[in-house]
């Protein structure tokens, strides 16, 4: 996946995360970078980049809830 496309995908997910948790984007950014899902998104071999933003957001929310 091209870097610019992946960057936009991550940005969209961070905005969605902020809305889902009713927090500001800066806090959502910190949470996002602390997740295993972020690490998977940064690894081209994981394949998670091809999943929908909603699917990835759900993974992040489950991870933050402790459900994996």
PDB file of C-alpha atoms in Angstrom:
ATOM      1  CA  UNK A   1       0.000   0.000   0.000  1.00  0.00           C
ATOM      2  CA  UNK A   2       1.376   3.396  -0.907  1.00  0.00           C
ATOM      3  CA  UNK A   3       2.576   5.472   2.023  1.00  0.00           C
ATOM      4  CA  UNK A   4       0.206   8.362   1.285  1.00  0.00           C
ATOM      5  CA  UNK A   5      -2.806   6.049   1.141  1.00  0.00           C
ATOM      6  CA  UNK A   6      -1.809   4.329   4.385  1.00  0.00           C
ATOM      7  CA  UNK A   7      -1.230   7.713   6.039  1.00  0.00           C
ATOM      8  CA  UNK A   8      -4.765   8.825   5.102  1.00  0.00           C
ATOM      9  CA  UNK A   9      -6.169   5.497   6.325  1.00  0.00           C
ATOM     10  CA  UNK A  10      -4.437   5.897   9.698  1.00  0.00           C
ATOM     11  CA  UNK A  11      -5.640   9.512   9.953  1.00  0.00           C
ATOM     12  CA  UNK A  12      -9.214   8.472   9.285  1.00  0.00           C
ATOM     13  CA  UNK A  13      -9.024   5.699  11.875  1.00  0.00           C
ATOM     14  CA  UNK A  14      -7.648   8.130  14.479  1.00  0.00           C
ATOM     15  CA  UNK A  15     -10.535  10.535  13.837  1.00  0.00           C
ATOM     16  CA  UNK A  16     -13.013   7.658  14.104  1.00  0.00           C
ATOM     17  CA  UNK A  17     -11.344   6.524  17.348  1.00  0.00           C
ATOM     18  CA  UNK A  18     -11.659  10.024  18.818  1.00  0.00           C
ATOM     19  CA  UNK A  19     -15.347  10.095  17.938  1.00  0.00           C
ATOM     20  CA  UNK A  20     -15.979   6.578  19.280  1.00  0.00           C
ATOM     21  CA  UNK A  21     -14.354   7.396  22.619  1.00  0.00           C
ATOM     22  CA  UNK A  22     -15.522  11.042  22.789  1.00  0.00           C
ATOM     23  CA  UNK A  23     -11.948  12.283  23.166  1.00  0.00           C
ATOM     24  CA  UNK A  24      -9.859  14.771  21.214  1.00  0.00           C
ATOM     25  CA  UNK A  25      -7.750  13.691  18.253  1.00  0.00           C
ATOM     26  CA  UNK A  26      -4.476  14.247  20.116  1.00  0.00           C
ATOM     27  CA  UNK A  27      -5.469  11.776  22.829  1.00  0.00           C
ATOM     28  CA  UNK A  28      -6.756   9.343  20.194  1.00  0.00           C
ATOM     29  CA  UNK A  29      -3.412   9.604  18.398  1.00  0.00           C
ATOM     30  CA  UNK A  30      -1.568   8.596  21.567  1.00  0.00           C
ATOM     31  CA  UNK A  31      -3.886   5.645  22.133  1.00  0.00           C
ATOM     32  CA  UNK A  32      -3.624   4.571  18.502  1.00  0.00           C
ATOM     33  CA  UNK A  33       0.186   4.509  18.576  1.00  0.00           C
ATOM     34  CA  UNK A  34       0.148   2.389  21.740  1.00  0.00           C
ATOM     35  CA  UNK A  35      -1.807  -0.501  20.174  1.00  0.00           C
ATOM     36  CA  UNK A  36      -0.743  -3.767  18.581  1.00  0.00           C
ATOM     37  CA  UNK A  37      -3.080  -2.896  15.730  1.00  0.00           C
ATOM     38  CA  UNK A  38      -0.918   0.141  14.917  1.00  0.00           C
ATOM     39  CA  UNK A  39       2.136  -2.115  14.765  1.00  0.00           C
ATOM     40  CA  UNK A  40       0.272  -4.444  12.407  1.00  0.00           C
ATOM     41  CA  UNK A  41      -0.715  -1.511  10.188  1.00  0.00           C
ATOM     42  CA  UNK A  42       2.944  -0.533   9.985  1.00  0.00           C
ATOM     43  CA  UNK A  43       3.905  -4.047   8.848  1.00  0.00           C
ATOM     44  CA  UNK A  44       3.099  -4.559   5.146  1.00  0.00           C
ATOM     45  CA  UNK A  45       3.160  -8.331   5.650  1.00  0.00           C
ATOM     46  CA  UNK A  46       0.272  -8.323   8.132  1.00  0.00           C
ATOM     47  CA  UNK A  47      -2.390  -7.668   5.512  1.00  0.00           C
ATOM     48  CA  UNK A  48      -4.526  -5.646   7.934  1.00  0.00           C
ATOM     49  CA  UNK A  49      -4.031  -2.584   5.731  1.00  0.00           C
ATOM     50  CA  UNK A  50      -6.491  -4.150   3.283  1.00  0.00           C
ATOM     51  CA  UNK A  51      -9.283  -4.340   5.874  1.00  0.00           C
ATOM     52  CA  UNK A  52     -11.914  -1.636   6.197  1.00  0.00           C
ATOM     53  CA  UNK A  53     -11.331   1.301   8.512  1.00  0.00           C
ATOM     54  CA  UNK A  54     -14.330   0.165  10.565  1.00  0.00           C
ATOM     55  CA  UNK A  55     -12.851  -3.318  11.008  1.00  0.00           C
ATOM     56  CA  UNK A  56      -9.519  -1.855  12.121  1.00  0.00           C
ATOM     57  CA  UNK A  57     -11.273   0.548  14.507  1.00  0.00           C
ATOM     58  CA  UNK A  58     -13.155  -2.384  16.046  1.00  0.00           C
ATOM     59  CA  UNK A  59      -9.821  -4.196  16.543  1.00  0.00           C
ATOM     60  CA  UNK A  60      -8.417  -1.148  18.306  1.00  0.00           C
ATOM     61  CA  UNK A  61     -11.472  -0.737  20.523  1.00  0.00           C
ATOM     62  CA  UNK A  62     -11.389  -4.420  21.470  1.00  0.00           C
ATOM     63  CA  UNK A  63      -7.701  -4.142  22.225  1.00  0.00           C
ATOM     64  CA  UNK A  64      -8.287  -1.104  24.453  1.00  0.00           C
ATOM     65  CA  UNK A  65     -11.095  -2.974  26.241  1.00  0.00           C
ATOM     66  CA  UNK A  66      -8.777  -5.930  26.781  1.00  0.00           C
ATOM     67  CA  UNK A  67     -10.745  -8.201  24.441  1.00  0.00           C
ATOM     68  CA  UNK A  68      -8.449  -9.885  21.927  1.00  0.00           C
TER      69      UNK A  68
END
